[in-house]
Amino acid sequence: PAGPAGPDGPAGPGVSGAARGRPEWQQMLLRHNTGSDDESYKESDDGASVKSLEDEVPEMQKATDDDVRNSQKRAGDRALAVRAAMSNRTLSYKEYLKLDKVLEAQFPQSAIFDTEVHDELLFIVIHQTYELWFKQMLHELDSLHEIFERGVDHGFEPDDINVCVGRASRCVRIMKVLVQQMDVLETMDPLSFLDFRDFLNPASGFQSVQFRKIENKLGLRQEQRIQHSGCPYHQHLATRAEQQEALDSEKGRSVAQLIGQWLGGLLREVAPGWDFAQYMRCAIEQAAEHDREAITLYPHARVGPGGPQGKAAMLSELEVKREAHLKLFDQAAHDELVRKGIRQFSFEATMACVFVQSFPTEQALQSAHRMVTSLVEVDELLLMWRQRHSMVVMRMVGTKSGTGGSSGHAYLNAVIAKARIFTDLCHSSHYLLPRASMPPLPPSVRERLAMVGFGKPAGLVARSERAKSFS
């Protein structure tokens, strides 16, 4: 409803201007948007004179004139928009949150068809809360995806990675809440669940289109999905519209693919011309040489419960580990893993990930390190959520089939085994050496790291070239 000073206030619709109760700020809004008032001083709604920021330009010498004008206009637009909102309507807590709809959206099926089971309301509220958090996660992922898609194609703005770190960190916190919510669900005992479970058929959590969209947007590949009843996952969704919504979320590049492309160009941006793989191979050889010297000095060190291990055996084991570690930094071997589908990231992207993980305290790499770490946490928490879900199902119904027609606990366990999304990021820790084994960075690389940020580089890598970074 319009406020008393709004355009339809007490003066009535037949009177115009100030005579109708139109406040002075609306006249300011008209002048502000049309640019018709260029005076250095403008009248405020209480009649006081307010000096324009245009007189303060000498104090903003680092900003361009356009920046100053745009900032002034945005600040003015915001102030007037807030005043318009406050003057033209009333808003209560209940109305803002639409609580009349939210709190009336729980319909226990046991109450409709029989006698209401007390714990069914808890079951409904828990799952509605999940869906609200899924909505928020999709909101964060869509923003992160948009920034990364623009960045890998046209270059990142200076704050882009930090913004994405914030989005990903929020997803981590949300996922922690989702895992912890299982504690509340587990306050319901199996008999209480069985009292209303049959009324749920054929509804199933498998029909959550928002969760399917989260999986697709993050980068769960179709070959990782476990079918049940011989049908693709989307055919189990309730309506054709939801099925199409899920399929549409598969289109374009996933977050995992965009991260692979970003990492694929990162080393070229922060350390152009440097062969990081060769640097790591030298570090591995040096570490192995130090281990050989230690074995020579202490040839009968105790290793494991089997007692002392001979010098020859220890040297043989060291050689096996050295060769395996060196192979990780062999591009031909890595490309073969990609061809077999064991790895998804290109060799360049994998090396960049290992570089970021190896030097997390370098200021130029801290945002990238937080980004990688947050995505690994999201992946881990998704796995934990699936595991908790599987455990709750086992506790509540044992090995019975799911309401949606799946094999229940057995199906959930099969999904857990194949549903990791950021496997390449997680696997990067296998490539690392202890800090004490890492040689100093070359001076040219350290100087470059001291200067470089993650804004738009001087020479952008073409999209077609960056696209090779993710297979």
GROMACS .gro file of C-alpha atoms in nm:
model
  471
    1PRO     CA    1   0.000   0.000   0.000
    2ALA     CA    2   0.111   0.353  -0.074
    3GLY     CA    3   0.238   0.561   0.216
    4PRO     CA    4   0.059   0.883   0.318
    5ALA     CA    5   0.308   1.097   0.125
    6GLY     CA    6   0.302   0.881  -0.188
    7PRO     CA    7   0.153   0.970  -0.527
    8ASP     CA    8  -0.189   0.844  -0.416
    9GLY     CA    9  -0.175   0.996  -0.067
   10PRO     CA   10  -0.445   1.190   0.119
   11ALA     CA   11  -0.457   1.469  -0.139
   12GLY     CA   12  -0.610   1.221  -0.385
   13PRO     CA   13  -0.526   1.128  -0.743
   14GLY     CA   14  -0.667   1.445  -0.889
   15VAL     CA   15  -0.401   1.674  -0.743
   16SER     CA   16  -0.047   1.685  -0.879
   17GLY     CA   17   0.297   1.774  -0.750
   18ALA     CA   18   0.356   1.887  -0.396
   19ALA     CA   19  -0.012   1.962  -0.357
   20ARG     CA   20  -0.087   1.584  -0.373
   21GLY     CA   21   0.165   1.512  -0.105
   22ARG     CA   22   0.446   1.423  -0.348
   23PRO     CA   23   0.766   1.465  -0.147
   24GLU     CA   24   1.050   1.683  -0.262
   25TRP     CA   25   1.274   1.377  -0.312
   26GLN     CA   26   1.060   1.270  -0.609
   27GLN     CA   27   1.139   1.600  -0.779
   28MET     CA   28   1.505   1.534  -0.699
   29LEU     CA   29   1.472   1.191  -0.857
   30LEU     CA   30   1.336   1.339  -1.179
   31ARG     CA   31   1.617   1.596  -1.196
   32HIS     CA   32   1.881   1.336  -1.099
   33ASN     CA   33   1.781   1.085  -1.368
   34THR     CA   34   1.742   1.344  -1.642
   35GLY     CA   35   2.062   1.531  -1.549
   36SER     CA   36   1.871   1.860  -1.567
   37ASP     CA   37   2.010   1.996  -1.241
   38ASP     CA   38   2.385   2.062  -1.264
   39GLU     CA   39   2.414   2.303  -0.976
   40SER     CA   40   2.690   2.254  -0.725
   41TYR     CA   41   2.437   2.280  -0.446
   42LYS     CA   42   2.109   2.081  -0.441
   43GLU     CA   43   1.815   2.118  -0.211
   44SER     CA   44   1.750   1.828   0.023
   45ASP     CA   45   1.396   1.730   0.120
   46ASP     CA   46   1.422   1.927   0.447
   47GLY     CA   47   1.532   2.244   0.270
   48ALA     CA   48   1.895   2.230   0.374
   49SER     CA   49   2.172   2.294   0.121
   50VAL     CA   50   2.399   1.996   0.054
   51LYS     CA   51   2.727   2.053  -0.124
   52SER     CA   52   2.790   1.838  -0.432
   53LEU     CA   53   3.089   1.602  -0.441
   54GLU     CA   54   3.196   1.776  -0.760
   55ASP     CA   55   3.372   2.033  -0.541
   56GLU     CA   56   3.576   1.755  -0.380
   57VAL     CA   57   3.734   1.629  -0.706
   58PRO     CA   58   4.083   1.754  -0.612
   59GLU     CA   59   4.079   1.504  -0.325
   60MET     CA   60   4.009   1.220  -0.574
   61GLN     CA   61   4.289   1.284  -0.818
   62LYS     CA   62   4.351   0.913  -0.872
   63ALA     CA   63   3.998   0.864  -1.002
   64THR     CA   64   3.890   0.970  -1.347
   65ASP     CA   65   3.616   1.226  -1.394
   66ASP     CA   66   3.388   0.954  -1.530
   67ASP     CA   67   3.451   0.740  -1.223
   68VAL     CA   68   3.358   1.029  -0.996
   69ARG     CA   69   3.041   1.110  -1.189
   70ASN     CA   70   2.933   0.746  -1.205
   71SER     CA   71   2.997   0.701  -0.835
   72GLN     CA   72   2.797   1.013  -0.753
   73LYS     CA   73   2.507   0.907  -0.970
   74ARG     CA   74   2.502   0.555  -0.826
   75ALA     CA   75   2.510   0.690  -0.469
   76GLY     CA   76   2.230   0.932  -0.551
   77ASP     CA   77   2.020   0.666  -0.723
   78ARG     CA   78   2.059   0.435  -0.425
   79ALA     CA   79   1.968   0.699  -0.168
   80LEU     CA   80   1.657   0.799  -0.364
   81ALA     CA   81   1.554   0.439  -0.426
   82VAL     CA   82   1.575   0.362  -0.053
   83ARG     CA   83   1.367   0.671   0.026
   84ALA     CA   84   1.112   0.569  -0.237
   85ALA     CA   85   1.083   0.222  -0.083
   86MET     CA   86   1.033   0.364   0.266
   87SER     CA   87   0.775   0.619   0.156
   88ASN     CA   88   0.560   0.421  -0.084
   89ARG     CA   89   0.483   0.103   0.109
   90THR     CA   90   0.474  -0.058   0.449
   91LEU     CA   91   0.666  -0.381   0.504
   92SER     CA   92   0.652  -0.617   0.798
   93TYR     CA   93   0.880  -0.904   0.892
   94LYS     CA   94   0.606  -1.154   0.807
   95GLU     CA   95   0.537  -0.997   0.469
   96TYR     CA   96   0.905  -0.966   0.376
   97LEU     CA   97   0.966  -1.337   0.444
   98LYS     CA   98   0.624  -1.445   0.308
   99LEU     CA   99   0.576  -1.642   0.629
  100ASP     CA  100   0.207  -1.687   0.563
  101LYS     CA  101   0.306  -1.909   0.268
  102VAL     CA  102   0.616  -2.070   0.418
  103LEU     CA  103   0.456  -2.172   0.748
  104GLU     CA  104   0.144  -2.304   0.578
  105ALA     CA  105   0.338  -2.523   0.333
  106GLN     CA  106   0.359  -2.834   0.552
  107PHE     CA  107   0.094  -3.099   0.480
  108PRO     CA  108   0.159  -3.429   0.662
  109GLN     CA  109   0.014  -3.704   0.445
  110SER     CA  110  -0.068  -3.915   0.749
  111ALA     CA  111  -0.304  -3.639   0.867
  112ILE     CA  112  -0.477  -3.626   0.528
  113PHE     CA  113  -0.539  -3.998   0.491
  114ASP     CA  114  -0.528  -4.126   0.850
  115THR     CA  115  -0.421  -4.004   1.193
  116GLU     CA  116  -0.132  -3.757   1.192
  117VAL     CA  117   0.204  -3.901   1.295
  118HIS     CA  118   0.388  -3.653   1.515
  119ASP     CA  119   0.734  -3.693   1.351
  120GLU     CA  120   0.614  -3.641   0.995
  121LEU     CA  121   0.624  -3.263   1.043
  122LEU     CA  122   0.992  -3.288   1.136
  123PHE     CA  123   1.058  -3.492   0.822
  124ILE     CA  124   0.885  -3.231   0.605
  125VAL     CA  125   1.057  -2.931   0.767
  126ILE     CA  126   1.402  -3.092   0.736
  127HIS     CA  127   1.356  -3.154   0.363
  128GLN     CA  128   1.203  -2.814   0.294
  129THR     CA  129   1.503  -2.660   0.469
  130TYR     CA  130   1.733  -2.864   0.248
  131GLU     CA  131   1.560  -2.727  -0.061
  132LEU     CA  132   1.595  -2.368   0.063
  133TRP     CA  133   1.967  -2.421   0.118
  134PHE     CA  134   1.991  -2.584  -0.226
  135LYS     CA  135   1.836  -2.269  -0.372
  136GLN     CA  136   2.098  -2.055  -0.200
  137MET     CA  137   2.379  -2.283  -0.321
  138LEU     CA  138   2.255  -2.254  -0.678
  139HIS     CA  139   2.250  -1.875  -0.637
  140GLU     CA  140   2.616  -1.880  -0.527
  141LEU     CA  141   2.722  -2.128  -0.795
  142ASP     CA  142   2.551  -1.932  -1.073
  143SER     CA  143   2.741  -1.619  -0.968
  144LEU     CA  144   3.072  -1.807  -0.943
  145HIS     CA  145   3.011  -1.970  -1.281
  146GLU     CA  146   2.934  -1.637  -1.446
  147ILE     CA  147   3.252  -1.475  -1.313
  148PHE     CA  148   3.475  -1.765  -1.412
  149GLU     CA  149   3.320  -1.797  -1.756
  150ARG     CA  150   3.381  -1.430  -1.824
  151GLY     CA  151   3.729  -1.449  -1.673
  152VAL     CA  152   3.862  -1.748  -1.868
  153ASP     CA  153   3.729  -1.600  -2.192
  154HIS     CA  154   3.812  -1.232  -2.151
  155GLY     CA  155   4.035  -1.199  -1.845
  156PHE     CA  156   3.964  -1.159  -1.475
  157GLU     CA  157   3.908  -0.827  -1.303
  158PRO     CA  158   4.131  -0.768  -0.998
  159ASP     CA  159   3.869  -0.871  -0.739
  160ASP     CA  160   3.706  -1.156  -0.932
  161ILE     CA  161   3.890  -1.447  -0.771
  162ASN     CA  162   3.836  -1.310  -0.420
  163VAL     CA  163   3.464  -1.272  -0.493
  164CYS     CA  164   3.451  -1.632  -0.613
  165VAL     CA  165   3.638  -1.746  -0.303
  166GLY     CA  166   3.362  -1.584  -0.099
  167ARG     CA  167   3.093  -1.762  -0.302
  168ALA     CA  168   3.266  -2.099  -0.268
  169SER     CA  169   3.332  -2.048   0.104
  170ARG     CA  170   2.964  -1.980   0.156
  171CYS     CA  171   2.881  -2.305  -0.022
  172VAL     CA  172   3.118  -2.480   0.219
  173ARG     CA  173   2.934  -2.334   0.519
  174ILE     CA  174   2.598  -2.430   0.372
  175MET     CA  175   2.714  -2.786   0.312
  176LYS     CA  176   2.832  -2.809   0.674
  177VAL     CA  177   2.482  -2.709   0.786
  178LEU     CA  178   2.329  -2.971   0.556
  179VAL     CA  179   2.548  -3.243   0.704
  180GLN     CA  180   2.471  -3.131   1.060
  181GLN     CA  181   2.097  -3.128   0.991
  182MET     CA  182   2.115  -3.506   0.980
  183ASP     CA  183   2.165  -3.490   1.358
  184VAL     CA  184   1.817  -3.343   1.393
  185LEU     CA  185   1.667  -3.599   1.156
  186GLU     CA  186   1.823  -3.880   1.357
  187THR     CA  187   1.622  -3.778   1.664
  188MET     CA  188   1.339  -3.965   1.489
  189ASP     CA  189   1.342  -4.336   1.563
  190PRO     CA  190   1.280  -4.603   1.296
  191LEU     CA  191   0.929  -4.692   1.417
  192SER     CA  192   0.818  -4.328   1.401
  193PHE     CA  193   0.943  -4.310   1.042
  194LEU     CA  194   0.771  -4.635   0.946
  195ASP     CA  195   0.445  -4.500   1.090
  196PHE     CA  196   0.418  -4.254   0.800
  197ARG     CA  197   0.668  -4.379   0.537
  198ASP     CA  198   0.412  -4.567   0.329
  199PHE     CA  199   0.213  -4.247   0.283
  200LEU     CA  200   0.512  -4.094   0.097
  201ASN     CA  201   0.507  -4.333  -0.200
  202PRO     CA  202   0.608  -4.270  -0.476
  203ALA     CA  203   0.774  -3.941  -0.371
  204SER     CA  204   1.151  -3.962  -0.326
  205GLY     CA  205   1.448  -3.738  -0.259
  206PHE     CA  206   1.575  -3.867  -0.592
  207GLN     CA  207   1.324  -3.621  -0.744
  208SER     CA  208   1.501  -3.310  -0.609
  209VAL     CA  209   1.564  -3.115  -0.927
  210GLN     CA  210   1.767  -2.852  -0.739
  211PHE     CA  211   2.014  -3.111  -0.612
  212ARG     CA  212   2.052  -3.252  -0.965
  213LYS     CA  213   2.125  -2.899  -1.089
  214ILE     CA  214   2.390  -2.853  -0.821
  215GLU     CA  215   2.558  -3.176  -0.930
  216ASN     CA  216   2.547  -3.074  -1.297
  217LYS     CA  217   2.667  -2.719  -1.243
  218LEU     CA  218   2.958  -2.834  -1.029
  219GLY     CA  219   3.060  -3.088  -1.293
  220LEU     CA  220   2.930  -3.437  -1.214
  221ARG     CA  221   2.966  -3.622  -1.544
  222GLN     CA  222   2.693  -3.843  -1.684
  223GLU     CA  223   2.918  -4.151  -1.687
  224GLN     CA  224   2.949  -4.111  -1.310
  225ARG     CA  225   2.576  -4.146  -1.251
  226ILE     CA  226   2.427  -4.474  -1.134
  227GLN     CA  227   2.101  -4.560  -1.308
  228HIS     CA  228   1.820  -4.734  -1.131
  229SER     CA  229   1.521  -4.902  -1.295
  230GLY     CA  230   1.714  -4.878  -1.623
  231CYS     CA  231   1.637  -4.505  -1.669
  232PRO     CA  232   1.857  -4.194  -1.687
  233TYR     CA  233   1.836  -3.980  -1.372
  234HIS     CA  234   1.627  -3.704  -1.528
  235GLN     CA  235   1.345  -3.941  -1.623
  236HIS     CA  236   1.273  -3.998  -1.254
  237LEU     CA  237   1.192  -3.629  -1.199
  238ALA     CA  238   0.824  -3.560  -1.146
  239THR     CA  239   0.736  -3.340  -1.447
  240ARG     CA  240   0.860  -3.280  -1.800
  241ALA     CA  241   0.940  -2.922  -1.701
  242GLU     CA  242   1.168  -3.043  -1.420
  243GLN     CA  243   1.329  -3.297  -1.650
  244GLN     CA  244   1.408  -3.025  -1.901
  245GLU     CA  245   1.535  -2.798  -1.624
  246ALA     CA  246   1.782  -3.065  -1.517
  247LEU     CA  247   1.894  -3.131  -1.875
  248ASP     CA  248   1.942  -2.759  -1.937
  249SER     CA  249   2.179  -2.743  -1.639
  250GLU     CA  250   2.406  -2.991  -1.818
  251LYS     CA  251   2.463  -2.749  -2.106
  252GLY     CA  252   2.771  -2.532  -2.128
  253ARG     CA  253   3.085  -2.558  -1.918
  254SER     CA  254   3.062  -2.676  -1.560
  255VAL     CA  255   3.243  -2.514  -1.269
  256ALA     CA  256   3.497  -2.798  -1.278
  257GLN     CA  257   3.567  -2.735  -1.646
  258LEU     CA  258   3.604  -2.361  -1.592
  259ILE     CA  259   3.842  -2.420  -1.301
  260GLY     CA  260   4.046  -2.649  -1.526
  261GLN     CA  261   4.067  -2.380  -1.794
  262TRP     CA  262   4.160  -2.114  -1.541
  263LEU     CA  263   4.436  -2.326  -1.389
  264GLY     CA  264   4.554  -2.420  -1.738
  265GLY     CA  265   4.649  -2.059  -1.804
  266LEU     CA  266   4.761  -1.965  -1.454
  267LEU     CA  267   5.128  -2.063  -1.477
  268ARG     CA  268   5.162  -1.884  -1.810
  269GLU     CA  269   5.023  -1.575  -1.641
  270VAL     CA  270   5.219  -1.570  -1.316
  271ALA     CA  271   5.544  -1.733  -1.435
  272PRO     CA  272   5.568  -1.722  -1.815
  273GLY     CA  273   5.844  -1.936  -1.965
  274TRP     CA  274   5.913  -2.127  -1.643
  275ASP     CA  275   5.908  -2.509  -1.657
  276PHE     CA  276   5.752  -2.597  -1.323
  277ALA     CA  277   5.745  -2.968  -1.402
  278GLN     CA  278   6.124  -2.967  -1.454
  279TYR     CA  279   6.164  -2.772  -1.128
  280MET     CA  280   5.970  -3.043  -0.944
  281ARG     CA  281   6.163  -3.327  -1.111
  282CYS     CA  282   6.488  -3.170  -0.990
  283ALA     CA  283   6.340  -3.134  -0.641
  284ILE     CA  284   6.236  -3.502  -0.641
  285GLU     CA  285   6.585  -3.614  -0.748
  286GLN     CA  286   6.745  -3.396  -0.480
  287ALA     CA  287   6.511  -3.532  -0.211
  288ALA     CA  288   6.585  -3.889  -0.321
  289GLU     CA  289   6.959  -3.824  -0.300
  290HIS     CA  290   6.919  -3.693   0.057
  291ASP     CA  291   6.721  -4.007   0.144
  292ARG     CA  292   6.997  -4.229   0.001
  293GLU     CA  293   7.253  -4.054   0.219
  294ALA     CA  294   7.031  -4.100   0.526
  295ILE     CA  295   6.983  -4.470   0.448
  296THR     CA  296   7.361  -4.512   0.416
  297LEU     CA  297   7.415  -4.353   0.758
  298TYR     CA  298   7.130  -4.547   0.922
  299PRO     CA  299   7.108  -4.874   0.726
  300HIS     CA  300   6.905  -5.064   0.989
  301ALA     CA  301   6.626  -4.821   1.072
  302ARG     CA  302   6.306  -4.980   1.201
  303VAL     CA  303   6.026  -4.952   0.947
  304GLY     CA  304   5.689  -5.096   1.048
  305PRO     CA  305   5.610  -5.393   1.275
  306GLY     CA  306   5.840  -5.629   1.082
  307GLY     CA  307   6.147  -5.500   1.261
  308PRO     CA  308   6.469  -5.371   1.099
  309GLN     CA  309   6.473  -5.342   0.722
  310GLY     CA  310   6.797  -5.395   0.533
  311LYS     CA  311   6.979  -5.125   0.341
  312ALA     CA  312   6.921  -5.292   0.003
  313ALA     CA  313   6.547  -5.323   0.064
  314MET     CA  314   6.516  -4.960   0.172
  315LEU     CA  315   6.712  -4.838  -0.131
  316SER     CA  316   6.497  -5.052  -0.360
  317GLU     CA  317   6.176  -4.911  -0.207
  318LEU     CA  318   6.313  -4.558  -0.239
  319GLU     CA  319   6.384  -4.612  -0.607
  320VAL     CA  320   6.028  -4.734  -0.672
  321LYS     CA  321   5.885  -4.425  -0.499
  322ARG     CA  322   6.123  -4.192  -0.685
  323GLU     CA  323   6.024  -4.330  -1.026
  324ALA     CA  324   5.653  -4.317  -0.941
  325HIS     CA  325   5.684  -3.956  -0.824
  326LEU     CA  326   5.878  -3.851  -1.133
  327LYS     CA  327   5.614  -4.010  -1.355
  328LEU     CA  328   5.353  -3.771  -1.213
  329PHE     CA  329   5.544  -3.488  -1.379
  330ASP     CA  330   5.571  -3.661  -1.716
  331GLN     CA  331   5.331  -3.500  -1.963
  332ALA     CA  332   5.301  -3.807  -2.186
  333ALA     CA  333   5.206  -4.024  -1.889
  334HIS     CA  334   4.953  -3.765  -1.773
  335ASP     CA  335   4.798  -3.734  -2.119
  336GLU     CA  336   4.749  -4.111  -2.120
  337LEU     CA  337   4.556  -4.085  -1.791
  338VAL     CA  338   4.338  -3.817  -1.947
  339ARG     CA  339   4.276  -4.036  -2.251
  340LYS     CA  340   4.164  -4.321  -2.024
  341GLY     CA  341   3.932  -4.089  -1.830
  342ILE     CA  342   4.128  -4.128  -1.505
  343ARG     CA  343   4.216  -3.756  -1.504
  344GLN     CA  344   4.012  -3.462  -1.634
  345PHE     CA  345   4.250  -3.169  -1.600
  346SER     CA  346   4.518  -3.107  -1.860
  347PHE     CA  347   4.884  -3.140  -1.766
  348GLU     CA  348   4.916  -2.760  -1.754
  349ALA     CA  349   4.617  -2.728  -1.520
  350THR     CA  350   4.748  -3.004  -1.294
  351MET     CA  351   5.092  -2.843  -1.272
  352ALA     CA  352   4.931  -2.510  -1.183
  353CYS     CA  353   4.728  -2.676  -0.909
  354VAL     CA  354   5.040  -2.839  -0.764
  355PHE     CA  355   5.222  -2.505  -0.788
  356VAL     CA  356   4.945  -2.328  -0.595
  357GLN     CA  357   4.937  -2.604  -0.333
  358SER     CA  358   5.317  -2.600  -0.299
  359PHE     CA  359   5.343  -2.227  -0.228
  360PRO     CA  360   5.023  -2.131  -0.043
  361THR     CA  361   5.187  -1.844   0.146
  362GLU     CA  362   5.295  -1.656  -0.166
  363GLN     CA  363   5.074  -1.348  -0.168
  364ALA     CA  364   5.003  -1.373  -0.541
  365LEU     CA  365   4.881  -1.731  -0.496
  366GLN     CA  366   4.676  -1.702  -0.178
  367SER     CA  367   4.344  -1.631  -0.351
  368ALA     CA  368   4.400  -1.919  -0.592
  369HIS     CA  369   4.490  -2.147  -0.302
  370ARG     CA  370   4.173  -2.053  -0.112
  371MET     CA  371   3.970  -2.112  -0.427
  372VAL     CA  372   4.111  -2.460  -0.478
  373THR     CA  373   4.077  -2.544  -0.108
  374SER     CA  374   3.714  -2.430  -0.095
  375LEU     CA  375   3.617  -2.645  -0.393
  376VAL     CA  376   3.790  -2.948  -0.241
  377GLU     CA  377   3.591  -2.883   0.078
  378VAL     CA  378   3.264  -2.862  -0.117
  379ASP     CA  379   3.344  -3.197  -0.278
  380GLU     CA  380   3.433  -3.356   0.056
  381LEU     CA  381   3.118  -3.224   0.224
  382LEU     CA  382   2.899  -3.350  -0.059
  383LEU     CA  383   3.054  -3.691  -0.002
  384MET     CA  384   2.997  -3.662   0.374
  385TRP     CA  385   2.634  -3.562   0.314
  386ARG     CA  386   2.580  -3.865   0.089
  387GLN     CA  387   2.742  -4.090   0.351
  388ARG     CA  388   2.527  -3.951   0.632
  389HIS     CA  389   2.218  -3.993   0.413
  390SER     CA  390   2.312  -4.355   0.345
  391MET     CA  391   2.370  -4.420   0.715
  392VAL     CA  392   2.034  -4.265   0.811
  393VAL     CA  393   1.858  -4.479   0.550
  394MET     CA  394   2.026  -4.792   0.685
  395ARG     CA  395   1.925  -4.699   1.038
  396MET     CA  396   1.564  -4.619   0.950
  397VAL     CA  397   1.469  -4.886   0.693
  398GLY     CA  398   1.764  -5.125   0.670
  399THR     CA  399   1.800  -5.272   0.321
  400LYS     CA  400   1.444  -5.205   0.207
  401SER     CA  401   1.389  -5.045  -0.134
  402GLY     CA  402   1.358  -4.667  -0.154
  403THR     CA  403   1.018  -4.500  -0.200
  404GLY     CA  404   1.134  -4.387  -0.546
  405GLY     CA  405   1.205  -4.744  -0.660
  406SER     CA  406   1.581  -4.762  -0.604
  407SER     CA  407   1.753  -5.034  -0.404
  408GLY     CA  408   1.781  -4.791  -0.115
  409HIS     CA  409   2.096  -4.821   0.094
  410ALA     CA  410   2.278  -5.028  -0.172
  411TYR     CA  411   2.205  -4.768  -0.440
  412LEU     CA  412   2.325  -4.481  -0.220
  413ASN     CA  413   2.653  -4.661  -0.149
  414ALA     CA  414   2.708  -4.719  -0.521
  415VAL     CA  415   2.658  -4.346  -0.584
  416ILE     CA  416   2.908  -4.254  -0.311
  417ALA     CA  417   3.178  -4.462  -0.479
  418LYS     CA  418   3.153  -4.267  -0.807
  419ALA     CA  419   3.025  -3.918  -0.726
  420ARG     CA  420   3.346  -3.722  -0.656
  421ILE     CA  421   3.360  -3.411  -0.875
  422PHE     CA  422   3.692  -3.235  -0.805
  423THR     CA  423   3.906  -3.548  -0.802
  424ASP     CA  424   4.192  -3.375  -0.985
  425LEU     CA  425   4.210  -3.101  -0.722
  426CYS     CA  426   4.207  -3.358  -0.441
  427HIS     CA  427   4.469  -3.571  -0.616
  428SER     CA  428   4.716  -3.282  -0.637
  429SER     CA  429   4.835  -3.354  -0.282
  430HIS     CA  430   4.987  -3.678  -0.419
  431TYR     CA  431   5.232  -3.465  -0.618
  432LEU     CA  432   5.359  -3.256  -0.326
  433LEU     CA  433   5.693  -3.264  -0.149
  434PRO     CA  434   5.755  -3.154   0.211
  435ARG     CA  435   5.851  -2.787   0.246
  436ALA     CA  436   6.203  -2.886   0.354
  437SER     CA  437   6.253  -3.067   0.022
  438MET     CA  438   6.147  -2.774  -0.195
  439PRO     CA  439   6.435  -2.571  -0.346
  440PRO     CA  440   6.403  -2.191  -0.355
  441LEU     CA  441   6.200  -2.043  -0.636
  442PRO     CA  442   6.408  -1.893  -0.918
  443PRO     CA  443   6.461  -1.517  -0.862
  444SER     CA  444   6.277  -1.430  -1.184
  445VAL     CA  445   5.970  -1.626  -1.070
  446ARG     CA  446   5.976  -1.472  -0.723
  447GLU     CA  447   6.004  -1.123  -0.870
  448ARG     CA  448   5.715  -1.197  -1.104
  449LEU     CA  449   5.502  -1.324  -0.815
  450ALA     CA  450   5.574  -1.003  -0.626
  451MET     CA  451   5.430  -0.799  -0.912
  452VAL     CA  452   5.152  -1.010  -1.059
  453GLY     CA  453   4.785  -1.019  -0.961
  454PHE     CA  454   4.496  -1.204  -1.110
  455GLY     CA  455   4.355  -0.913  -1.306
  456LYS     CA  456   4.355  -0.889  -1.682
  457PRO     CA  457   4.701  -0.988  -1.807
  458ALA     CA  458   4.884  -0.781  -2.061
  459GLY     CA  459   4.837  -1.043  -2.328
  460LEU     CA  460   4.523  -1.252  -2.286
  461VAL     CA  461   4.543  -1.617  -2.377
  462ALA     CA  462   4.300  -1.688  -2.657
  463ARG     CA  463   3.986  -1.879  -2.563
  464SER     CA  464   4.069  -2.161  -2.804
  465GLU     CA  465   4.408  -2.205  -2.637
  466ARG     CA  466   4.263  -2.198  -2.286
  467ALA     CA  467   4.001  -2.450  -2.389
  468LYS     CA  468   4.278  -2.709  -2.433
  469SER     CA  469   4.345  -2.686  -2.060
  470PHE     CA  470   4.046  -2.907  -1.979
  471SER     CA  471   3.998  -3.228  -2.172
   0.00000   0.00000   0.00000
